[in-house]
PDB file of N, CA and C in Angstrom:
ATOM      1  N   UNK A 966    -348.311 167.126 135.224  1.00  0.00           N
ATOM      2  CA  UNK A 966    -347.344 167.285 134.161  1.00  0.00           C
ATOM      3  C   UNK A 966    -348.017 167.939 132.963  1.00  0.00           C
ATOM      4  N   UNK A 967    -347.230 168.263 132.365  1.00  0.00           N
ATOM      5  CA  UNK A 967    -347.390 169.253 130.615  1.00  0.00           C
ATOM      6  C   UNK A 967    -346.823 168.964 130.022  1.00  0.00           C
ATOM      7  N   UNK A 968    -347.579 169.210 128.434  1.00  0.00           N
ATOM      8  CA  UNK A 968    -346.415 168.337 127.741  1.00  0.00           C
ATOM      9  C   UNK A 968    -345.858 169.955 127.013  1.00  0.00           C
ATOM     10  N   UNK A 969    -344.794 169.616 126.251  1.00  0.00           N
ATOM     11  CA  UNK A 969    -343.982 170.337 125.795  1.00  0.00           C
ATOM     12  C   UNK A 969    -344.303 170.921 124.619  1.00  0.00           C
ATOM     13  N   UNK A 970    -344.817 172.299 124.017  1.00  0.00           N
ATOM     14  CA  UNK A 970    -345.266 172.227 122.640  1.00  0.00           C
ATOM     15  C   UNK A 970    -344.231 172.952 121.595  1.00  0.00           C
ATOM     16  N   UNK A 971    -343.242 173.637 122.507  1.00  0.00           N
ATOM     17  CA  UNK A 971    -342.027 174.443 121.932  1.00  0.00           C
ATOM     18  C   UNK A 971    -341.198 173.134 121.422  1.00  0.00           C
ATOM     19  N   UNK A 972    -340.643 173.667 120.528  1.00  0.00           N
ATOM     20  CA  UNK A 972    -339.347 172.768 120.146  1.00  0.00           C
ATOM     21  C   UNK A 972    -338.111 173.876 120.611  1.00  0.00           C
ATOM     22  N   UNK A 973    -337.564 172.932 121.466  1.00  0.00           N
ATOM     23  CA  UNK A 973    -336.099 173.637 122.224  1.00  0.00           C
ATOM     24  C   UNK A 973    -334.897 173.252 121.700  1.00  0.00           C
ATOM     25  N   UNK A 974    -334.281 174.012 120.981  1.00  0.00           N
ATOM     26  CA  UNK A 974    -332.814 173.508 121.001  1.00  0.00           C
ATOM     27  C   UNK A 974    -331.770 174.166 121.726  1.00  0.00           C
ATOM     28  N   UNK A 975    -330.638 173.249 121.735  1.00  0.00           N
ATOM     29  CA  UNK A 975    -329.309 174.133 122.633  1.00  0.00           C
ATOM     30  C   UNK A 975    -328.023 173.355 121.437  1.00  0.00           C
ATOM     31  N   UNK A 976    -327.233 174.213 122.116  1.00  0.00           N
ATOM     32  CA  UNK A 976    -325.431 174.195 121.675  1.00  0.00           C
ATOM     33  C   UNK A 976    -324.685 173.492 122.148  1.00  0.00           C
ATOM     34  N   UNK A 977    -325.077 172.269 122.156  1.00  0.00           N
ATOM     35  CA  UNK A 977    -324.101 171.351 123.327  1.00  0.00           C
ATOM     36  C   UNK A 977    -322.631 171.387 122.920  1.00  0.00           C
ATOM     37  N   UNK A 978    -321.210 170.761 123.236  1.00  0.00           N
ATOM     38  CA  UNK A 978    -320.389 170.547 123.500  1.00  0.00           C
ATOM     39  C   UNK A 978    -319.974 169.580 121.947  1.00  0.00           C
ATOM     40  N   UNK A 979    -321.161 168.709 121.666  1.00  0.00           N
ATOM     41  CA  UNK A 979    -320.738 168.169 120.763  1.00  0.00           C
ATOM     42  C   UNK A 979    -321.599 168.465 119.224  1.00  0.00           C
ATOM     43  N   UNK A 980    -322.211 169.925 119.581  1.00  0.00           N
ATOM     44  CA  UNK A 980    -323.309 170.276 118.480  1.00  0.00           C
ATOM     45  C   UNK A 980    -324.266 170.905 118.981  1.00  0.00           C
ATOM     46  N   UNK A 981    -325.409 170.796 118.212  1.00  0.00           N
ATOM     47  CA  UNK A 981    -327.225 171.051 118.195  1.00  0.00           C
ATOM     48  C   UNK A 981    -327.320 169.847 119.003  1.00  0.00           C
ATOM     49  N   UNK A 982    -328.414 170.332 119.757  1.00  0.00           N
ATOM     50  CA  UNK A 982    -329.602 168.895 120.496  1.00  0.00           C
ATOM     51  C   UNK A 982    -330.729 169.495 120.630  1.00  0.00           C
ATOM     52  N   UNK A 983    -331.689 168.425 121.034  1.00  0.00           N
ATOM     53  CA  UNK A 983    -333.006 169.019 121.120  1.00  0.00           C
ATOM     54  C   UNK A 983    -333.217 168.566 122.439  1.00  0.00           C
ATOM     55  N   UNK A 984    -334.460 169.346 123.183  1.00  0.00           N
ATOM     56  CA  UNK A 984    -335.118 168.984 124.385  1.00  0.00           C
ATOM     57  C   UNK A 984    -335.170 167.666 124.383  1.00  0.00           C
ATOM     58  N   UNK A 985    -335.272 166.516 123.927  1.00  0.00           N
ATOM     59  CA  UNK A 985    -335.532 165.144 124.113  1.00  0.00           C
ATOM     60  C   UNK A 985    -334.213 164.527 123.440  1.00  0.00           C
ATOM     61  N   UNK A 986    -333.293 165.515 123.211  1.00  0.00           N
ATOM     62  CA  UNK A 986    -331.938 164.788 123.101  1.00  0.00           C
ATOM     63  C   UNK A 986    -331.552 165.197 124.544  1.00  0.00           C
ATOM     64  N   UNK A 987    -332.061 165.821 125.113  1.00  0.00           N
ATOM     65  CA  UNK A 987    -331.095 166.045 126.738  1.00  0.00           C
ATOM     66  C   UNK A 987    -331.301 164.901 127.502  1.00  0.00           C
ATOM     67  N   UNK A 988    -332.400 163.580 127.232  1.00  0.00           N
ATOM     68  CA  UNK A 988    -332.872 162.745 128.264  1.00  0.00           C
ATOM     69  C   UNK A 988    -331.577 161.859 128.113  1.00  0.00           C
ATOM     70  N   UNK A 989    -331.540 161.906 126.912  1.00  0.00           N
ATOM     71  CA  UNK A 989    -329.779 161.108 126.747  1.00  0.00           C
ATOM     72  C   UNK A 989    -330.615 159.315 126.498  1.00  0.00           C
ATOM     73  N   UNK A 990    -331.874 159.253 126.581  1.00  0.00           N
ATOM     74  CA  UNK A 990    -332.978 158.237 126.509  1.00  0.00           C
ATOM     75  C   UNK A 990    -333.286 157.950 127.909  1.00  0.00           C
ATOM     76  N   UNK A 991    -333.132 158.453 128.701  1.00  0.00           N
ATOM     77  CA  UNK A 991    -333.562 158.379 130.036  1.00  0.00           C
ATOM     78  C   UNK A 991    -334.872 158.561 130.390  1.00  0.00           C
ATOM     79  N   UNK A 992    -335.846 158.152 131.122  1.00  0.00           N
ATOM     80  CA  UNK A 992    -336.881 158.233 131.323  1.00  0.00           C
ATOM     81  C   UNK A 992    -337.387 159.946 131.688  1.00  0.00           C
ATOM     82  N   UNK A 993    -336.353 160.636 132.832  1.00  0.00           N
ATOM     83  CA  UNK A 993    -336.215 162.202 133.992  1.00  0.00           C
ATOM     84  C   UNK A 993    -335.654 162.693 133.207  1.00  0.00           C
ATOM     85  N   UNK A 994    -335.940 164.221 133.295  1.00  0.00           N
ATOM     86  CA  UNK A 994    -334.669 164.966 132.825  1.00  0.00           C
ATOM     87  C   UNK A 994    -334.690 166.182 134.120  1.00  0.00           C
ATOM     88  N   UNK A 995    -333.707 166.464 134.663  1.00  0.00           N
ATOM     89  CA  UNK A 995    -333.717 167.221 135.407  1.00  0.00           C
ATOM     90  C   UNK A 995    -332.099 168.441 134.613  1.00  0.00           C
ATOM     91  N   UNK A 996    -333.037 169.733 134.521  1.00  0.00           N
ATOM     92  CA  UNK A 996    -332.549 171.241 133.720  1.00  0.00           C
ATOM     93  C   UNK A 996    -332.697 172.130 134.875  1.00  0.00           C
ATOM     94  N   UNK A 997    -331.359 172.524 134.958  1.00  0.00           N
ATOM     95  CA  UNK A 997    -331.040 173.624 135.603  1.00  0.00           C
ATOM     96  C   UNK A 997    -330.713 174.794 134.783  1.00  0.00           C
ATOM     97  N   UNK A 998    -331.156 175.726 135.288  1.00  0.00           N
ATOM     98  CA  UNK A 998    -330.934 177.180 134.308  1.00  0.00           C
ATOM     99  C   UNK A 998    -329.429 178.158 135.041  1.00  0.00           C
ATOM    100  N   UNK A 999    -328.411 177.643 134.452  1.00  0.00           N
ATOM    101  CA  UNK A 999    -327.369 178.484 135.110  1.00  0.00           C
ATOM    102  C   UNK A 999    -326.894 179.826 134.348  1.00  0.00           C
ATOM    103  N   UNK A1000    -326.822 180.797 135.285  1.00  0.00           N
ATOM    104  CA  UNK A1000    -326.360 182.091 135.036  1.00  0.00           C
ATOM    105  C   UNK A1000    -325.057 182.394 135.112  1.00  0.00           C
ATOM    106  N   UNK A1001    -324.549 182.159 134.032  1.00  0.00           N
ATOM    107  CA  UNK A1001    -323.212 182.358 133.688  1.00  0.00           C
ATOM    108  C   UNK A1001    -322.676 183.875 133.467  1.00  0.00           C
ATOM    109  N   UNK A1002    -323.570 184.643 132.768  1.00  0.00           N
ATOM    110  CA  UNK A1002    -323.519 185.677 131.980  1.00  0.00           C
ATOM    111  C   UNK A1002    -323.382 187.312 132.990  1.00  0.00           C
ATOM    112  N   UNK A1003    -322.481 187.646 132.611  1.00  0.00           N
ATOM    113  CA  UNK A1003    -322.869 188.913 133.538  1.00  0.00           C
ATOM    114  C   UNK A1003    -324.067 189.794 134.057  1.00  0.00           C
ATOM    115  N   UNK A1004    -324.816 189.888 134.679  1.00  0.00           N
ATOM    116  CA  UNK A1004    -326.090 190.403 134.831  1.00  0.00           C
ATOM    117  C   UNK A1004    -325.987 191.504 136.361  1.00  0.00           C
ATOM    118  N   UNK A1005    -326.711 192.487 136.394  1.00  0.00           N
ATOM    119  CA  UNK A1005    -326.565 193.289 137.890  1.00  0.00           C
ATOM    120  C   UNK A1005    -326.647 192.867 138.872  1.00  0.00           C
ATOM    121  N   UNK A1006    -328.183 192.177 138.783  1.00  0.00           N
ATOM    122  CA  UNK A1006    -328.283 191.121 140.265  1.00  0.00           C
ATOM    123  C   UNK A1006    -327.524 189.886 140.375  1.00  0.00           C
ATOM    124  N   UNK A1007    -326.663 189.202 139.089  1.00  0.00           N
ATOM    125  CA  UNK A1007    -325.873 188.501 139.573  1.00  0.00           C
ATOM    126  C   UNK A1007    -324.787 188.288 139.489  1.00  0.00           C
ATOM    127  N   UNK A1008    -323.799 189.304 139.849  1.00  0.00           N
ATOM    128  CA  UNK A1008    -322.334 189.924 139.862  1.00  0.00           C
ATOM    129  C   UNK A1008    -322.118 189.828 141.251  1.00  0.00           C
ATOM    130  N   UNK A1009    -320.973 188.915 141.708  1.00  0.00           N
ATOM    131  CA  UNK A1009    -320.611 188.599 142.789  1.00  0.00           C
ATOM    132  C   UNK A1009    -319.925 189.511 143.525  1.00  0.00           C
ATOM    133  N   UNK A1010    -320.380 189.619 144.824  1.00  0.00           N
ATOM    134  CA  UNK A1010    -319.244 190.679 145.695  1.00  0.00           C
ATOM    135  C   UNK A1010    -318.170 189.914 146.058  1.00  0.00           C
ATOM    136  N   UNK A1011    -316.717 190.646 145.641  1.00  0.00           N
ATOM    137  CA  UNK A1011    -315.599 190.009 145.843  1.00  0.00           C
ATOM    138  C   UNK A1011    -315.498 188.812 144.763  1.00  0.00           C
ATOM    139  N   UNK A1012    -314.215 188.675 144.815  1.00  0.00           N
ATOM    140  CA  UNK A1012    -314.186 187.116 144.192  1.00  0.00           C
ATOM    141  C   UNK A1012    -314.318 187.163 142.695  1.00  0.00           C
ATOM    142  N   UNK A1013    -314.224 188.038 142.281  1.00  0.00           N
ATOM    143  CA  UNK A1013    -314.000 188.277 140.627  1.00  0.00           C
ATOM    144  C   UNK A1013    -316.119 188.383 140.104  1.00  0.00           C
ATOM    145  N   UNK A1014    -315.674 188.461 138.774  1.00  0.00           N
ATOM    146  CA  UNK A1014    -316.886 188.206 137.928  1.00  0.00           C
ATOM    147  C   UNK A1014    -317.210 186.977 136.915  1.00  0.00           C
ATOM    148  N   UNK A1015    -317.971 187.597 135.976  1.00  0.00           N
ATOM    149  CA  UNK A1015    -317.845 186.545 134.755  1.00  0.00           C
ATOM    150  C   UNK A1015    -316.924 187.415 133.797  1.00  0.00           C
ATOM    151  N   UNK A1016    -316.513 186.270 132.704  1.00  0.00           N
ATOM    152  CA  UNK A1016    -316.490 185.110 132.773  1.00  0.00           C
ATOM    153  C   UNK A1016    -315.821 184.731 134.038  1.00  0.00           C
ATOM    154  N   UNK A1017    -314.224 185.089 135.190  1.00  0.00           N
ATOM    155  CA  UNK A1017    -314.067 183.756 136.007  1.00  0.00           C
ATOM    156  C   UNK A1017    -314.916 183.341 136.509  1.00  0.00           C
ATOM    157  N   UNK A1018    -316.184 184.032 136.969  1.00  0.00           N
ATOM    158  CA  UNK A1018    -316.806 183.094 138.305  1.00  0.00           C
ATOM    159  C   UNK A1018    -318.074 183.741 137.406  1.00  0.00           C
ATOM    160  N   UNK A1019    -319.433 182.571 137.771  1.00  0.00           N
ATOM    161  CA  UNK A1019    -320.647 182.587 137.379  1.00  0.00           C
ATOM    162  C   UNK A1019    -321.504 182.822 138.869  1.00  0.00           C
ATOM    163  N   UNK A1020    -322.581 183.248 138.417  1.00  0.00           N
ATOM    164  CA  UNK A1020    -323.649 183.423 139.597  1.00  0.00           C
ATOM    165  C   UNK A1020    -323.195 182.692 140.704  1.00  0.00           C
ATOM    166  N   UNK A1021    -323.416 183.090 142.054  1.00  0.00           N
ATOM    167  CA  UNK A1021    -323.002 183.267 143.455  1.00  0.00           C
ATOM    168  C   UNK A1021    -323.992 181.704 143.584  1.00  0.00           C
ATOM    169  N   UNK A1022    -324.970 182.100 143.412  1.00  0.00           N
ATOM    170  CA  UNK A1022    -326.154 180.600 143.841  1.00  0.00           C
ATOM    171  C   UNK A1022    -325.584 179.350 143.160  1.00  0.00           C
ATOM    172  N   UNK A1023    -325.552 180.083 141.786  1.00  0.00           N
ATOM    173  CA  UNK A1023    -325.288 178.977 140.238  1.00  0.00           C
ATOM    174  C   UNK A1023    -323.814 178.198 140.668  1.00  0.00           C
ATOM    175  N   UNK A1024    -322.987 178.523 141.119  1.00  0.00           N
ATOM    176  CA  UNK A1024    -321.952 178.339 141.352  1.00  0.00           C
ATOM    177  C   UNK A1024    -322.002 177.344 142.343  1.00  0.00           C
ATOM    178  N   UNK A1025    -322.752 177.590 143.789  1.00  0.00           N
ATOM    179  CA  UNK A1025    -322.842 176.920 144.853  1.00  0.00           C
ATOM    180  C   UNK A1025    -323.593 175.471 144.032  1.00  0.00           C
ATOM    181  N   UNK A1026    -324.040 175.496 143.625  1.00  0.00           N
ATOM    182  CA  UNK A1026    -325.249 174.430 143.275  1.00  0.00           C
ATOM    183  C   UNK A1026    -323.841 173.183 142.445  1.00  0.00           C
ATOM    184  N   UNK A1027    -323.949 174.176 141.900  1.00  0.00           N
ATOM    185  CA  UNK A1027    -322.714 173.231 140.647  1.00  0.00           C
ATOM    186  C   UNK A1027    -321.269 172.722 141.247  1.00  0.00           C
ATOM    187  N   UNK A1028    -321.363 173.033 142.611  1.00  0.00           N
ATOM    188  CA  UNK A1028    -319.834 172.927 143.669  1.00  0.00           C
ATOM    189  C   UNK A1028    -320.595 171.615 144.089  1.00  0.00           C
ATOM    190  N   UNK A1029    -322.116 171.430 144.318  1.00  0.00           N
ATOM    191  CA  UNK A1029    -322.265 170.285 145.675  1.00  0.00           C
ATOM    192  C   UNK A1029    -323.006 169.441 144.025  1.00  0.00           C
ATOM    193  N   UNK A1030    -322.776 169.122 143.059  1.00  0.00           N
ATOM    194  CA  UNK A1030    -322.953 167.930 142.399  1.00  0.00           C
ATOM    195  C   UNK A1030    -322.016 166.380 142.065  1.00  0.00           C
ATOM    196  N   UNK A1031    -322.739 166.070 142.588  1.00  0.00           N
ATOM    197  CA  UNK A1031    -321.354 164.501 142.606  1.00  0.00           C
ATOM    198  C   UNK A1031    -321.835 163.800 141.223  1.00  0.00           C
ATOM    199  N   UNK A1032    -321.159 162.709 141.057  1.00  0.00           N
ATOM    200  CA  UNK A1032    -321.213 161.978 139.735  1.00  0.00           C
ATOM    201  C   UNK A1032    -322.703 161.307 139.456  1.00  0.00           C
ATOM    202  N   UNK A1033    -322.794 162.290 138.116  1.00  0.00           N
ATOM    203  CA  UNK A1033    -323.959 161.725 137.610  1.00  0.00           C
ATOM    204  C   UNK A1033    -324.497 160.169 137.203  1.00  0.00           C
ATOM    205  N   UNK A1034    -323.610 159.446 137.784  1.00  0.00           N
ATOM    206  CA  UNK A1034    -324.252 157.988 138.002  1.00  0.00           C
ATOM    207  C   UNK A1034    -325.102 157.789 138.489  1.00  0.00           C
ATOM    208  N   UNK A1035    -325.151 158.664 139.911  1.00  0.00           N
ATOM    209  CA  UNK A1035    -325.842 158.026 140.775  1.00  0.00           C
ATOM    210  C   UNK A1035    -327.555 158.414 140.169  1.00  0.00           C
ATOM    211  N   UNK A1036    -327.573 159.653 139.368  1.00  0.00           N
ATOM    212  CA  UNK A1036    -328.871 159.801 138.739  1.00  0.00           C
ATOM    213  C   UNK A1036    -329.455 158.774 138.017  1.00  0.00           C
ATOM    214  N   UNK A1037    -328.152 158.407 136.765  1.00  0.00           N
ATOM    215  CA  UNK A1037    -328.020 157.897 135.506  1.00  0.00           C
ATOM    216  C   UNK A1037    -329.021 156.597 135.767  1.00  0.00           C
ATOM    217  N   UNK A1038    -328.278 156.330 137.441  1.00  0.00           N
ATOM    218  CA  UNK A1038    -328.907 154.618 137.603  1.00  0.00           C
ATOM    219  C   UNK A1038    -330.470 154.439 137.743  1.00  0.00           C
ATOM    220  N   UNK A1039    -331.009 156.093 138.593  1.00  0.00           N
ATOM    221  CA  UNK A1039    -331.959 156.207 138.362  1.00  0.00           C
ATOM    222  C   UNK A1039    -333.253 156.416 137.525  1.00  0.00           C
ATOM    223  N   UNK A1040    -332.362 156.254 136.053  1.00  0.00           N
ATOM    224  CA  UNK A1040    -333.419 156.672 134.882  1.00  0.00           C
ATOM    225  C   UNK A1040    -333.708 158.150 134.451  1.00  0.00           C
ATOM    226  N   UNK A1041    -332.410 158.931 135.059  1.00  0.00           N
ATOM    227  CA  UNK A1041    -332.354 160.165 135.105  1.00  0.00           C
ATOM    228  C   UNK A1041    -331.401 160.856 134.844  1.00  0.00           C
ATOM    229  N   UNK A1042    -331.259 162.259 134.126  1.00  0.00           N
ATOM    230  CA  UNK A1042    -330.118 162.842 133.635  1.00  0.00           C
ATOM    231  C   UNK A1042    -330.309 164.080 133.627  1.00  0.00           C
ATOM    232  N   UNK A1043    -328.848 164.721 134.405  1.00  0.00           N
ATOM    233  CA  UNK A1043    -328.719 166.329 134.922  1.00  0.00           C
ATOM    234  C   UNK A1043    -328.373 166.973 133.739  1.00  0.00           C
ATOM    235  N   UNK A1044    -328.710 168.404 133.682  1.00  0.00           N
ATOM    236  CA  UNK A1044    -328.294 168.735 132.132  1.00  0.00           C
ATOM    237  C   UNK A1044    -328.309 170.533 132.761  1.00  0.00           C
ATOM    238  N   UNK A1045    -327.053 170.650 133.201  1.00  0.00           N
ATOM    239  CA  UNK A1045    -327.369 172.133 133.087  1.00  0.00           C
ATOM    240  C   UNK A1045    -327.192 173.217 131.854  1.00  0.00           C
ATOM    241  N   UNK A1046    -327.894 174.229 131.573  1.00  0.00           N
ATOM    242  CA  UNK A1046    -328.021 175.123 130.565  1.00  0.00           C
ATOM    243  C   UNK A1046    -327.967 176.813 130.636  1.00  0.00           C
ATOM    244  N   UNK A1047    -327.455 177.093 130.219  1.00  0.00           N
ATOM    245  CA  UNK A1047    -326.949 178.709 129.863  1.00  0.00           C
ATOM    246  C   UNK A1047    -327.090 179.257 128.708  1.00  0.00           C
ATOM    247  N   UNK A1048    -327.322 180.880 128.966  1.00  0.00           N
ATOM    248  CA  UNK A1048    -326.830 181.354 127.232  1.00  0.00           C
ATOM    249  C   UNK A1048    -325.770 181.748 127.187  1.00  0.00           C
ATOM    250  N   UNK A1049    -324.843 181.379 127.528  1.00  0.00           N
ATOM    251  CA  UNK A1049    -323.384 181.848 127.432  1.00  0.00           C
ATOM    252  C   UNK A1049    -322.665 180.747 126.595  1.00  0.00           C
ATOM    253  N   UNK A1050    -321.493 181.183 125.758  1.00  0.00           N
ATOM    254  CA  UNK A1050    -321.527 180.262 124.682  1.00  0.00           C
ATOM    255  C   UNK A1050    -320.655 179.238 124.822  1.00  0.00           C
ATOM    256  N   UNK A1051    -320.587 178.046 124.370  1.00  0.00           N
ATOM    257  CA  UNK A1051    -319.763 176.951 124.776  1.00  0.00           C
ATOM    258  C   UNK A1051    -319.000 177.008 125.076  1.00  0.00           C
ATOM    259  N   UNK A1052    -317.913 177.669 124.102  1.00  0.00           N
ATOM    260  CA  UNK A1052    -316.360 178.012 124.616  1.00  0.00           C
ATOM    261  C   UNK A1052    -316.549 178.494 126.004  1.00  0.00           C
ATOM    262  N   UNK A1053    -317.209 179.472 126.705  1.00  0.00           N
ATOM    263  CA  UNK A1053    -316.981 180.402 127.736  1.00  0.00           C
ATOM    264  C   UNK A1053    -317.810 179.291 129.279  1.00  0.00           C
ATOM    265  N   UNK A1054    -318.298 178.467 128.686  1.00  0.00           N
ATOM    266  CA  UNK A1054    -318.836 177.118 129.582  1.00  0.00           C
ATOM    267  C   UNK A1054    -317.828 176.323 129.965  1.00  0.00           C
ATOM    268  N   UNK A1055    -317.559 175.651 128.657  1.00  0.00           N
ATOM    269  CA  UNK A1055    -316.100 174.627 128.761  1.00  0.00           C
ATOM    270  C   UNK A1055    -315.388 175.388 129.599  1.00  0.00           C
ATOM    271  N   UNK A1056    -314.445 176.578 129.618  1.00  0.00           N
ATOM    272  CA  UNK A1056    -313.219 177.340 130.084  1.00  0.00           C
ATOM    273  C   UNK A1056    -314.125 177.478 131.854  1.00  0.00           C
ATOM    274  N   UNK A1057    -315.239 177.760 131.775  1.00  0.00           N
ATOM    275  CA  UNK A1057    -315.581 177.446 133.378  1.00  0.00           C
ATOM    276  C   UNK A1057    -315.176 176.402 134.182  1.00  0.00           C
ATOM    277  N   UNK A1058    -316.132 175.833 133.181  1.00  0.00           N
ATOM    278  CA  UNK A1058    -316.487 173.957 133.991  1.00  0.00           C
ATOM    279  C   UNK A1058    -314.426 173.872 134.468  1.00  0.00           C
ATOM    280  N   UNK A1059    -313.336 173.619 133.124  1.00  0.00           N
ATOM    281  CA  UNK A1059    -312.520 173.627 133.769  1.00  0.00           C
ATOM    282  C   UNK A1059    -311.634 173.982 135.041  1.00  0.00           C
ATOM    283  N   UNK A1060    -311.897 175.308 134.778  1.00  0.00           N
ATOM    284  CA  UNK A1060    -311.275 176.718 136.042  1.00  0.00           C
ATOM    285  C   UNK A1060    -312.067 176.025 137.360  1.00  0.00           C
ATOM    286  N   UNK A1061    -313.310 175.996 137.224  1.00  0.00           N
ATOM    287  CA  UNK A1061    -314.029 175.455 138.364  1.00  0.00           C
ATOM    288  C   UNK A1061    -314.048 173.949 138.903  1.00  0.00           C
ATOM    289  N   UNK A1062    -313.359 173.292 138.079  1.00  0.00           N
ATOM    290  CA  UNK A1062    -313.793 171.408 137.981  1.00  0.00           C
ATOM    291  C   UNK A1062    -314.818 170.859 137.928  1.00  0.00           C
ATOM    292  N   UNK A1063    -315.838 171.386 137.521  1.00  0.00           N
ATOM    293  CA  UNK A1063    -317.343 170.957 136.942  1.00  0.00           C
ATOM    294  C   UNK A1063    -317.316 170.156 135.796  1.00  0.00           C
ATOM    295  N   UNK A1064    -316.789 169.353 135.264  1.00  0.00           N
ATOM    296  CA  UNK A1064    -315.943 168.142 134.504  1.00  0.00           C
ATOM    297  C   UNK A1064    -317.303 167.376 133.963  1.00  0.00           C
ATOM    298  N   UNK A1065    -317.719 167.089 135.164  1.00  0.00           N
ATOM    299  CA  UNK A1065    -318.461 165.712 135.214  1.00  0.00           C
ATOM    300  C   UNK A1065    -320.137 166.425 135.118  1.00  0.00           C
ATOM    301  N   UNK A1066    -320.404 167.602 134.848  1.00  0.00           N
ATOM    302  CA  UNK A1066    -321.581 168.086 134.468  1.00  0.00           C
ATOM    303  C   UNK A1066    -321.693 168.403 133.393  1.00  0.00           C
ATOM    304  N   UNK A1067    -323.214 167.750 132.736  1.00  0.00           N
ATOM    305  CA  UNK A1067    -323.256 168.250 131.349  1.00  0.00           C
ATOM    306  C   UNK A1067    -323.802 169.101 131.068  1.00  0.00           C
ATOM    307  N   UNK A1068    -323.228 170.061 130.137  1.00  0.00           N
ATOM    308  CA  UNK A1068    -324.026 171.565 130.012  1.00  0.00           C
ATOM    309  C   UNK A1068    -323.967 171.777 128.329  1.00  0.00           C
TER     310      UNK A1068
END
């Protein structure tokens, strides 16, 4: 392990947070880097673009997550992250039903 010497912040849903506000006080933090944003290599064949649909992988990943309890119980908390801006996250997560992931 390493420790962290950047100070990270993000745009959450309900504000600013910092890297050690994502543990939520949890012991784990497990950060996924999702590609929301239009990019060459990750513009889907068929099936629209962004904003409707985010990265082909990013997408799959975020389809097979079940309720973050079962982490939570573990002392652990999922936190996925993008640079795409809240509004255009929220309007995903909905369209897609990604509800129950925090980004």
């Amino acid at each position: 392990m390493d420790g962290v010497e950047k100070e990270y912040r993000f745009d959450g849903p309900e504000g600013p947070v910092s890297l050690p506000g994502l543990f939520e006080g949890r012991r784990q933090l497990i950060v996924y880097r999702a590609f929301l944003r239009a990019r060459r290599h990750h513009v889907p064949t068929g099936g629209g673009a962004y904003p409707e649909r985010a990265c082909v992988g990013c997408s799959f990943l975020a389809d097979q997550v079940a309720h973050p309890a079962h982490l939570n119980a573990r002392d652990t908390t999922l936190a996925f992250v993008s640079r795409a801006p809240q509004a255009e996250i929220q309007g995903l997560k909905e369209r897609m039903g990604w509800e129950l992931i925090p980004w």
